[in-house]
Each structure stands twice: as structure tokens, then as C-alpha cells.
mmCIF file of C-alpha atoms and ligand atoms in Angstrom:
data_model
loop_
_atom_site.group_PDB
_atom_site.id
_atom_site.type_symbol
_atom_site.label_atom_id
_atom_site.label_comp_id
_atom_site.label_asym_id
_atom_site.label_seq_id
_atom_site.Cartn_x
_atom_site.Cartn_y
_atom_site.Cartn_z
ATOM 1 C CA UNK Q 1 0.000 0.000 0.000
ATOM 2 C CA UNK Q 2 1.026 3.534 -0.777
ATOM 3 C CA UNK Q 3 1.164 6.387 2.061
ATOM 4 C CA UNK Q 4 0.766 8.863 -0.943
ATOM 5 C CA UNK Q 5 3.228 11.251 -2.351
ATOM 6 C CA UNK Q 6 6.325 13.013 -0.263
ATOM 7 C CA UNK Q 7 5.821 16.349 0.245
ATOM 8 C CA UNK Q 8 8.498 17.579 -1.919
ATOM 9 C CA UNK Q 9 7.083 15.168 -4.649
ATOM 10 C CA UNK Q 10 3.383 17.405 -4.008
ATOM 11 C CA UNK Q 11 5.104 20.288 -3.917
ATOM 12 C CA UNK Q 12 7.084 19.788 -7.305
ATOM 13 C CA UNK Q 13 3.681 18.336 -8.771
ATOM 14 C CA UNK Q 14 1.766 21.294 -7.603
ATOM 15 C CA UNK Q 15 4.395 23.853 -8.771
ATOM 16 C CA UNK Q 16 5.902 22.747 -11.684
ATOM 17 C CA UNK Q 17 3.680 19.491 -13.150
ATOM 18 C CA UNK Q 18 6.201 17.156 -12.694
ATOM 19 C CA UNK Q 19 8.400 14.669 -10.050
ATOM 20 C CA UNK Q 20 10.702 12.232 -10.990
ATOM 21 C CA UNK Q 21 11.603 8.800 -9.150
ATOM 22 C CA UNK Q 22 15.175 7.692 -9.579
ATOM 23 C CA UNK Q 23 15.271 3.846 -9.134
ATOM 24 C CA UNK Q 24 11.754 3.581 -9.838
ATOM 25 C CA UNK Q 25 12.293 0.223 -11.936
ATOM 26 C CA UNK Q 26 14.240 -2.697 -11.863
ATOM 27 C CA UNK Q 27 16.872 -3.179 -14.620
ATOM 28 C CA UNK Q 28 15.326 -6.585 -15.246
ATOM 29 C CA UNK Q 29 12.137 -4.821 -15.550
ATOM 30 C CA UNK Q 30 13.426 -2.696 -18.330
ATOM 31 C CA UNK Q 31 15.190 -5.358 -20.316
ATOM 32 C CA UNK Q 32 11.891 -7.698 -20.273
ATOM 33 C CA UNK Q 33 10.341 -4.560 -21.633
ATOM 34 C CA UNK Q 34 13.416 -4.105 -24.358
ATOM 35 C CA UNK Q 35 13.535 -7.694 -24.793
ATOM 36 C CA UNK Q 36 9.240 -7.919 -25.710
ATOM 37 C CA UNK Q 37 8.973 -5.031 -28.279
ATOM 38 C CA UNK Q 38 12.158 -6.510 -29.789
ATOM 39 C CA UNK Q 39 10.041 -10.350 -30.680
ATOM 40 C CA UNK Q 40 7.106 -7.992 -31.515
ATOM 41 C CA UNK Q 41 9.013 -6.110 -33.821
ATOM 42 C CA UNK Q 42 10.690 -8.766 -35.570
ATOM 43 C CA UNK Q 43 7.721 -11.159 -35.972
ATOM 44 C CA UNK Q 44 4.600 -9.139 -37.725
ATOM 45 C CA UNK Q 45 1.850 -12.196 -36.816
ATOM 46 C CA UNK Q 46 2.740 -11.311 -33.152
ATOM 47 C CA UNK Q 47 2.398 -7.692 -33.648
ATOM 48 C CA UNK Q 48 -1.309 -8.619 -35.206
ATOM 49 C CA UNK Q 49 -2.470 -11.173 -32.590
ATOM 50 C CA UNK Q 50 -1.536 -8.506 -29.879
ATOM 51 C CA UNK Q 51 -3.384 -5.519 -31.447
ATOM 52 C CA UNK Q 52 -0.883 -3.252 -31.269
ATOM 53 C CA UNK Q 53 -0.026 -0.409 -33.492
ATOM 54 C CA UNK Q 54 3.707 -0.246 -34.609
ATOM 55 C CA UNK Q 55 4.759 3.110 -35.943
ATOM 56 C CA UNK Q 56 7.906 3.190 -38.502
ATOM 57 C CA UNK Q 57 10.727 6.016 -37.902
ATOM 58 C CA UNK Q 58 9.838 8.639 -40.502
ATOM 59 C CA UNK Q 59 13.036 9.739 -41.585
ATOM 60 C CA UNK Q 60 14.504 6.018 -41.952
ATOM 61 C CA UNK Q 61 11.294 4.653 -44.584
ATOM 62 C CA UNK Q 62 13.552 3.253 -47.133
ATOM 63 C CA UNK Q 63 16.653 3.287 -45.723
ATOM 64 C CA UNK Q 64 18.561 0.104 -45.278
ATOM 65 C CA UNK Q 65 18.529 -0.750 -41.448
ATOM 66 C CA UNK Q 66 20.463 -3.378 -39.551
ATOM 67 C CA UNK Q 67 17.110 -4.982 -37.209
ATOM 68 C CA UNK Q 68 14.067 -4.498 -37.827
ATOM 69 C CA UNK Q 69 13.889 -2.318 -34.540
ATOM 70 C CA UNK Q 70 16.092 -0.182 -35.673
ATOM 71 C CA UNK Q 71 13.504 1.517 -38.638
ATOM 72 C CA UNK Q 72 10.914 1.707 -35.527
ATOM 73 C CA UNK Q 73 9.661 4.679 -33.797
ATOM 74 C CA UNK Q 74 6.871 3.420 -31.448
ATOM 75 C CA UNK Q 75 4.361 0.803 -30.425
ATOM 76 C CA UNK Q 76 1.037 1.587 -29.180
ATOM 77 C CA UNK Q 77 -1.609 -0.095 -26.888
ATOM 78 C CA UNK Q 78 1.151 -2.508 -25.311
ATOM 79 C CA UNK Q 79 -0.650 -2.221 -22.102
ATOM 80 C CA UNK Q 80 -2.683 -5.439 -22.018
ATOM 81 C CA UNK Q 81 0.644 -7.610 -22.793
ATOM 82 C CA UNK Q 82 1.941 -9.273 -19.705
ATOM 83 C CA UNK Q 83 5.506 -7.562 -19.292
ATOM 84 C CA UNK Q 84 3.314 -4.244 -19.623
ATOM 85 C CA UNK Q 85 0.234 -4.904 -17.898
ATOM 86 C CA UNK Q 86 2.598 -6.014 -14.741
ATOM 87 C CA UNK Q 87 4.277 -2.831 -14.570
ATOM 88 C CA UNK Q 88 1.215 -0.202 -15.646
ATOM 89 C CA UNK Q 89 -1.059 -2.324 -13.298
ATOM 90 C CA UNK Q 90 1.494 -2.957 -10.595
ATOM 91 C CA UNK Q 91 0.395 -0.994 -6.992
ATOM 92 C CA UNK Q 92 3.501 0.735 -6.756
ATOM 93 C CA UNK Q 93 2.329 2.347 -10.105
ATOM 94 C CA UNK Q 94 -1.526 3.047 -9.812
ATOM 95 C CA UNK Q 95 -1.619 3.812 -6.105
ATOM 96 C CA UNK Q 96 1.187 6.741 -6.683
ATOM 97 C CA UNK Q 97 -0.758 8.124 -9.890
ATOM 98 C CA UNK Q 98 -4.422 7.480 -8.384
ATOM 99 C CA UNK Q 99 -3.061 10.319 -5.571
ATOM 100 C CA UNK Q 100 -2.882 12.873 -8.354
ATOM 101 C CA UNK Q 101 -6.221 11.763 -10.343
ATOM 102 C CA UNK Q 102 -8.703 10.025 -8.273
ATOM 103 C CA UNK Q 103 -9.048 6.377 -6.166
ATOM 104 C CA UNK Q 104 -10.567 4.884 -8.994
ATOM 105 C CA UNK Q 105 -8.729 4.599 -12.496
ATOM 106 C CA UNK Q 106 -7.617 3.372 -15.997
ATOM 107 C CA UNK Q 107 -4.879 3.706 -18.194
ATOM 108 C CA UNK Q 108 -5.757 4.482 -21.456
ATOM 109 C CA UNK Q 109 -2.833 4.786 -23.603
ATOM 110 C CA UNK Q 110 0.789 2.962 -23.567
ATOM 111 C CA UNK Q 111 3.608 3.629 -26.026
ATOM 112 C CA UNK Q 112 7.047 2.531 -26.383
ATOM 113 C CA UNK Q 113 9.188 4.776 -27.581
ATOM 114 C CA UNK Q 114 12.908 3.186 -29.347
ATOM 115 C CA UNK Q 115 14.598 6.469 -30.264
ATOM 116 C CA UNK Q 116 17.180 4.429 -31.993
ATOM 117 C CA UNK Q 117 20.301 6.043 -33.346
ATOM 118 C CA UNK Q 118 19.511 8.869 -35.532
ATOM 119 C CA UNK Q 119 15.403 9.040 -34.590
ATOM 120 C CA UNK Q 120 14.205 12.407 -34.577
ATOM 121 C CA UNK Q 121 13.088 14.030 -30.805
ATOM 122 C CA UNK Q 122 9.023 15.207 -30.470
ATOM 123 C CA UNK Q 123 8.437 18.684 -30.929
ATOM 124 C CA UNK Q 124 7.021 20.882 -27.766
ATOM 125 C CA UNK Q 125 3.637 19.259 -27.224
ATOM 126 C CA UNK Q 126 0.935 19.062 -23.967
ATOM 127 C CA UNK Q 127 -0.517 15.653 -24.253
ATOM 128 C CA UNK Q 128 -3.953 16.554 -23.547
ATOM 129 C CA UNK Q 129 -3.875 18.265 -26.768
ATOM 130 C CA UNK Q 130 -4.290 14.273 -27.876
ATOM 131 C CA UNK Q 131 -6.674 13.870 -25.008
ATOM 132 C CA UNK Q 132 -10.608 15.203 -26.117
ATOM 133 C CA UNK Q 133 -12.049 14.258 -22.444
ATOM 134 C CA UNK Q 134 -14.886 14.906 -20.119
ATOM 135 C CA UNK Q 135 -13.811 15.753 -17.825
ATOM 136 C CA UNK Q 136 -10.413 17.000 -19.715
ATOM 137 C CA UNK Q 137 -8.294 16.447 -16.747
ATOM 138 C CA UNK Q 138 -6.177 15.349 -14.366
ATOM 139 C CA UNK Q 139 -4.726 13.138 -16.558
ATOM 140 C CA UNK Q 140 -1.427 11.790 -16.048
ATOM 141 C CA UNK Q 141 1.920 9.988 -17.747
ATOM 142 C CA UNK Q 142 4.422 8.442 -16.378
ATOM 143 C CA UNK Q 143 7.468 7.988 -18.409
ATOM 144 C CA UNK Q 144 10.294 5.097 -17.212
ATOM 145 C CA UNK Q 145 13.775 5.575 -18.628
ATOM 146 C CA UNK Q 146 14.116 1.611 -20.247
ATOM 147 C CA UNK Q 147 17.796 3.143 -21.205
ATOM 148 C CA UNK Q 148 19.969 6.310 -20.057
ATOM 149 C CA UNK Q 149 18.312 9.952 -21.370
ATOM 150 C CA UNK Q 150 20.607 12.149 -22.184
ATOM 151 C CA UNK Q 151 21.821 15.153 -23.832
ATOM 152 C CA UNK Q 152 22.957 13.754 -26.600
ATOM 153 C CA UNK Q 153 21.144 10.963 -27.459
ATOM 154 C CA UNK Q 154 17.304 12.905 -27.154
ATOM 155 C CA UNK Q 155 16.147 12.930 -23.461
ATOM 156 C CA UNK Q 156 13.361 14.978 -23.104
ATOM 157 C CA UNK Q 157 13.020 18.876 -21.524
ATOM 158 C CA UNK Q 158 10.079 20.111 -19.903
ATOM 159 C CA UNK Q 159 8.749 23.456 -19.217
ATOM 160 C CA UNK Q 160 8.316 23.462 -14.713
ATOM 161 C CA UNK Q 161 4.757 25.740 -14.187
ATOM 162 C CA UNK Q 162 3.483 25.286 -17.828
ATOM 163 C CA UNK Q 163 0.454 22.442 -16.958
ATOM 164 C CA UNK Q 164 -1.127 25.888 -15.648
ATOM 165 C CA UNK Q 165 -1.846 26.803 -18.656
ATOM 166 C CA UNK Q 166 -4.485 26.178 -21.357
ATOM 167 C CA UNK Q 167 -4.084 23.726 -24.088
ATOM 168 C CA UNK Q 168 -2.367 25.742 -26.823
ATOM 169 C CA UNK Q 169 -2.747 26.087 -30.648
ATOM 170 C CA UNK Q 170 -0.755 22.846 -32.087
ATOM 171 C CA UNK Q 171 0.248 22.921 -35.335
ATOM 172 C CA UNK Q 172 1.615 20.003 -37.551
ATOM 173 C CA UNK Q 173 5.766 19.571 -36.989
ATOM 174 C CA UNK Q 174 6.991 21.479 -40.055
ATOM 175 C CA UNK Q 175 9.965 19.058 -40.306
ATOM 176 C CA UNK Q 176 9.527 17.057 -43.948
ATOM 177 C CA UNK Q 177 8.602 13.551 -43.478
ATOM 178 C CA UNK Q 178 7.979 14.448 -39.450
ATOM 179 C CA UNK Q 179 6.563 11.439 -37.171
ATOM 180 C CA UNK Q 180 3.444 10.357 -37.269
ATOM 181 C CA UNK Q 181 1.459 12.412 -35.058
ATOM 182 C CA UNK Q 182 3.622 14.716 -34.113
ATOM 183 C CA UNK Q 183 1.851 18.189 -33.476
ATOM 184 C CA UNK Q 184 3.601 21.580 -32.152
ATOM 185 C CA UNK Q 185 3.597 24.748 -29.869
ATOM 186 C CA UNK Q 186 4.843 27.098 -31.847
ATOM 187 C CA UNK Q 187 3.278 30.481 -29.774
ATOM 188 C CA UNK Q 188 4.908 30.154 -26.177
ATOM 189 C CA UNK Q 189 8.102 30.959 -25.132
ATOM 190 C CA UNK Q 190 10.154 27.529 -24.118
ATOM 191 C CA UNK Q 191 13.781 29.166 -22.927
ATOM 192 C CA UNK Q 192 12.949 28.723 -19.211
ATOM 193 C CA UNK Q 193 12.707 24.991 -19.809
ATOM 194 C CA UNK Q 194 15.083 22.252 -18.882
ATOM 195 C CA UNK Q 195 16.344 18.996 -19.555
ATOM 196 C CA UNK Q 196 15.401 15.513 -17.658
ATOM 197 C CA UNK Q 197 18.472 13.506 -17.784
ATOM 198 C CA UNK Q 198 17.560 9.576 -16.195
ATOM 199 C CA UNK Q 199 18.920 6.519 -15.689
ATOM 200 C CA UNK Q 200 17.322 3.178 -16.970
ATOM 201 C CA UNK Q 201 14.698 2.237 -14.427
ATOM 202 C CA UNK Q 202 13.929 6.418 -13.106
ATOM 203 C CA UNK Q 203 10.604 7.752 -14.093
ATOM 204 C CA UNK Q 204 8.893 11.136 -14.890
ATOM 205 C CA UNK Q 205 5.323 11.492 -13.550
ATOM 206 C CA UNK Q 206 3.826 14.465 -15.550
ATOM 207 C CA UNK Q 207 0.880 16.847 -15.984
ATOM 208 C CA UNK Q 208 -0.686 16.016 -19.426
ATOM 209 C CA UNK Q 209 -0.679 19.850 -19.803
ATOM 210 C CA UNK Q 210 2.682 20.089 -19.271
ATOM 211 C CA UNK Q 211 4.723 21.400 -22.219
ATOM 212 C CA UNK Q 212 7.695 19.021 -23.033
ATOM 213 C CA UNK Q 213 9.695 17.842 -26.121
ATOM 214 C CA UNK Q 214 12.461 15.486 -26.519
ATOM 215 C CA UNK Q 215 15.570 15.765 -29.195
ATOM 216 C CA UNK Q 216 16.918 14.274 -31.648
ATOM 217 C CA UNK Q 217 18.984 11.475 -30.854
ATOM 218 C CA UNK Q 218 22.351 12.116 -31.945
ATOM 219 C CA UNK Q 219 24.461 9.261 -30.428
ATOM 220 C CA UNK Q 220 25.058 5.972 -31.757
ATOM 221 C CA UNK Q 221 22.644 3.995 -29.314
ATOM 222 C CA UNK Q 222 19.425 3.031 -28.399
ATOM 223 C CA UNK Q 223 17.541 5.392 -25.980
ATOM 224 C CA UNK Q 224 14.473 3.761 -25.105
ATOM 225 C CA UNK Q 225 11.578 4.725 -22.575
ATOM 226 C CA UNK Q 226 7.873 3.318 -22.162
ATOM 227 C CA UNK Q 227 4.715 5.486 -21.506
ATOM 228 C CA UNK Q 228 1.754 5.198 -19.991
ATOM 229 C CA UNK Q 229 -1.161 7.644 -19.577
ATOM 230 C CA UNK Q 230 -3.901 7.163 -16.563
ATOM 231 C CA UNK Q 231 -7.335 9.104 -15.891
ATOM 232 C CA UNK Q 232 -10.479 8.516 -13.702
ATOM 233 C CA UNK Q 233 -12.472 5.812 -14.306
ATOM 234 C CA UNK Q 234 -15.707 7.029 -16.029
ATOM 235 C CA UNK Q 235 -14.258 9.613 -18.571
ATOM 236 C CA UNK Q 236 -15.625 9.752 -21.651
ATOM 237 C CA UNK Q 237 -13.238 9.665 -24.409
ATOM 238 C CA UNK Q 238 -14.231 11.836 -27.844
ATOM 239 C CA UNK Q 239 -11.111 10.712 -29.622
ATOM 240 C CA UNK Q 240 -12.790 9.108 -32.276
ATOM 241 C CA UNK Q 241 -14.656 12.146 -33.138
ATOM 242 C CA UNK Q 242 -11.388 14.081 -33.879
ATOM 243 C CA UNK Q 243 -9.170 11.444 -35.437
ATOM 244 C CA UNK Q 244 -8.278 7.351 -34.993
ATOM 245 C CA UNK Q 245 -8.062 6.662 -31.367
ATOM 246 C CA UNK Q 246 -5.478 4.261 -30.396
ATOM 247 C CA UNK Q 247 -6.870 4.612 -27.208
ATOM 248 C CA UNK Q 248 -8.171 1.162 -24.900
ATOM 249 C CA UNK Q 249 -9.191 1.760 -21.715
ATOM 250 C CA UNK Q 250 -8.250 -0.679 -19.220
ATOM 251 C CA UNK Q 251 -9.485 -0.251 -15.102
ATOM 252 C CA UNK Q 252 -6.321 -0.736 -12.819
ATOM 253 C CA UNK Q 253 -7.510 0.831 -9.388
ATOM 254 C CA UNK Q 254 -11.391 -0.095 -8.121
ATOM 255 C CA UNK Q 255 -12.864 0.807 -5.022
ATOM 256 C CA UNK Q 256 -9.372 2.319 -3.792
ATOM 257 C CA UNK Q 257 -7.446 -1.027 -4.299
ATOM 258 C CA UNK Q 258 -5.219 -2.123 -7.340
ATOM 259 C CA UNK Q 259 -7.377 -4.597 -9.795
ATOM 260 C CA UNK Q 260 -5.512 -7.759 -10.209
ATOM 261 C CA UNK Q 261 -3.061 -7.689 -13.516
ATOM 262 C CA UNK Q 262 -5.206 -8.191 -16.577
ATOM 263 C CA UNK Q 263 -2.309 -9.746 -19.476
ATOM 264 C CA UNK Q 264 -4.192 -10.407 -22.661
HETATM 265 O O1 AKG A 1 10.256 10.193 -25.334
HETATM 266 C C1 AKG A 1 10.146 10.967 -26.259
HETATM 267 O O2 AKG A 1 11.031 11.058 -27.122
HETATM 268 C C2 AKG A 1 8.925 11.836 -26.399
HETATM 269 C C3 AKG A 1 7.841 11.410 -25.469
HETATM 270 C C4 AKG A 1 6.738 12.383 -25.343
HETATM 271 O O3 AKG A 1 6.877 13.536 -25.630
HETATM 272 C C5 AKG A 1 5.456 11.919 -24.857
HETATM 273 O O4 AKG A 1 5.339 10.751 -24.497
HETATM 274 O O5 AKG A 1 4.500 12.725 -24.816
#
């Protein structure tokens, strides 16, 4: 059971949308998670049978890659396969983010992320721009570190006190050939933000109006991280009036208490 946040943690929640746990995850934890997308990746039937959405790197379609990983940007709605149901659905997880959202919840949305050598970074987003809701928020991500974030190889930078304010204008990254999905702030001024530099196994916990980006990755590695987003049970989703949801809600906390893992 959970005792709730720290008070630093509330504090650094309530004043800049954001805490971070170092040594949230296991390094075991983080190479099962590795290890998984990797078979999914490299055997399509598995991909299908599991429902998930794999998303090609942009800026590699039709160039020659080593693995199959390697020409891979992200995979979507992960969160009902067992290495990633244990960890979204585990109580350490949804009894810290049911303290900032309510005792009852579901997450919604999972995504790894590969960020292999050369992937480009997300522009400055808010999530909730994704998120059509009622009601609109709290609704939270977590991000875990599955390698090391840095500087050079595209961690991501966040702007402290920006989940204050409204959803902003997003308009479509003007890179050529940019991600799929990838939307961006272009009218707010980013130079107070800063950069969240993790170990494998640390994890963000952030304000899905908090502004945040990541780089390009400019090393010659992997770095890797896996997201999930949680909101109170009973929202209604709109996503599929706006655009195709990849969306699947999935209850983890009823009646105040963790619901047992559900794997697929
Ligand atoms: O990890 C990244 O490169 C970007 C992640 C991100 O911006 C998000 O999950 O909203």
C-alpha cells in the first residue's frame, strides 16, 4: 500500500507538473520490456495477434537498417501484454498516480518509444492536446527511462509551471517527413525549460498539460523509454470524433485497491 506522495514530490507536482523517481524500476524490468517489443518487432503475426499499433521512424522509410527495430519509432496499446500490464497495473504504479487523479482509475494509452540512433526528438507538445475528455483532466503519464536519457542521445526537456496553462494552438511539426502524429507549440516561449536527464529504471510522472519535447537522438545507441497515460475511471473519451483513437481503456484501481493484472 502507498502512504501517498512526499511532500516535496506534491510540492514539485503542484508547482511545476512534474516529479521524478530515480530507481523507480528494476533493470530486469526494463530489459523484459526491451527484450518484448524486440520479438514484436521482428515477428509481424505477433504484432497482429496482440493488437498493437507499430509506428515506422519517418526519416529512416527506405533506408537500409540493420534490425528491424532499428527503422521503428513506437508501439502503441502494449498495455494489455503481460511484461506491460505487470508494470502499468502494478500498486507501486496506480496507487502513486491514483493520488494525483482520483481512487478509482484506468490507463488508457501505452507507447514505447525506441529512439534508436539517428530518430528524430518530439516537438514541444501538452498531451492533452491528444486527449478530447470529459472531464479534460487530471490526466497523467508516467514515463520510465528503459535506457539512459541524455543530452545527446534525445532525453526529453520540460517546461516546470506550464500544466497551468491552457491547451495551446498545435500545429503540424513542419519538419519534412515528421513522425506520425507529431503536433507543435509554436506560440509560447520555451527558454525557461530544462532537460530531464535519467537513468534506466527512473521515471517522470507528468501533468498532461505540461509542455515538453524530446531531441533528436544524436548518439550511436538506443535510448528507449515506455509510456503510460492514466485518468479517472468514467471519462468519456471523444477521440474518435477528432481522429483514430489508439486509445483502450483498461481499469487498474477499483474501489481504492489495485485490480488484479489483466495480461491479454
Ligand atoms: O520520449 C520521447 O522522445 C517523447 C515522449 C513524449 O513527448 C510523450 O510521451 O508525450
Amino acid at each position: 500500500m502507498n502512504d501517498g506522495l512526499t511532500a516535496t514530490q506534491r510540492a514539485s507536482w503542484t508547482e511545476r507538473g512534474f516529479f521524478r523517481i530515480d530507481d523507480f524500476a528494476a533493470a530486469e524490468t526494463c530489459a523484459a520490456m526491451l527484450a518484448r517489443v524486440t520479438e514484436v518487432v521482428r515477428d509481424p503475426a505477433l504484432a497482429v495477434a496482440l493488437g498493437v499499433k507499430v509506428v515506422p521512424e519517418s526519416n529512416k522509410v527506405g533506408v537500409e537498417v540493420e534490425n528491424p527495430e532499428d527503422g521503428v519509432s513506437k508501439i502503441f496499446k502494449l498495455h494489455r501484454d503481460a511484461v506491460f500490464a505487470c508494470f502499468a497495473q502494478s500498486a507501486a504504479v496506480v496507487d502513486l498516480v491514483s493520488e494525483l487523479i482520483a481512487p478509482d482509475i484506468d490507463v488508457f494509452l501505452s507507447q514505447f518509444i525506441f529512439k534508436t540512433a539517428g530518430a528524430w526528438g518530439q516537438p514541444w507538445h501538452q498531451d492533452s492536446f491528444y486527449f478530447p475528455f470529459e472531464p479534460a483532466r487530471p490526466v497523467v503519464g508516467i514515463w520510465l527511462a528503459v535506457t539512459e536519457a541524455t543530452l545527446v542521445n534525445g532525453c526529453l526537456h520540460v517546461l516546470p509551471g506550464s500544466q497551468t496553462e491552457p491547451v495551446h494552438t498545435h500545429v503540424p511539426d513542419r519538419r519534412p517527413g515528421a513522425n506520425y502524429g507529431y503536433f507543435e507549440i509554436v506560440d509560447h516561449d520555451m527558454a525557461a525549460s530544462e532537460p530531464v536527464l535519467m537513468n534506466a529504471g527512473d521515471l517522470l510522472v507528468f501533468d498532461s498539460h505540461l509542455m515538453h519535447r524530446s531531441t533528436d537522438n544524436e548518439s550511436a545507441g538506443i535510448r528507449a523509454a515506455m509510456v503510460y497515460h492514466y485518468a479517472a475511471a468514467g471519462t468519456v473519451d471523444h477521440t474518435d470524433e477528432y481522429f483514430p483513437s489508439i486509445n483502450d481503456w483498461v481499469p487498474v484501481r477499483r474501489d481504492g485497491r489495485p485490480t488484479a493484472p489483466r495480461a491479454a
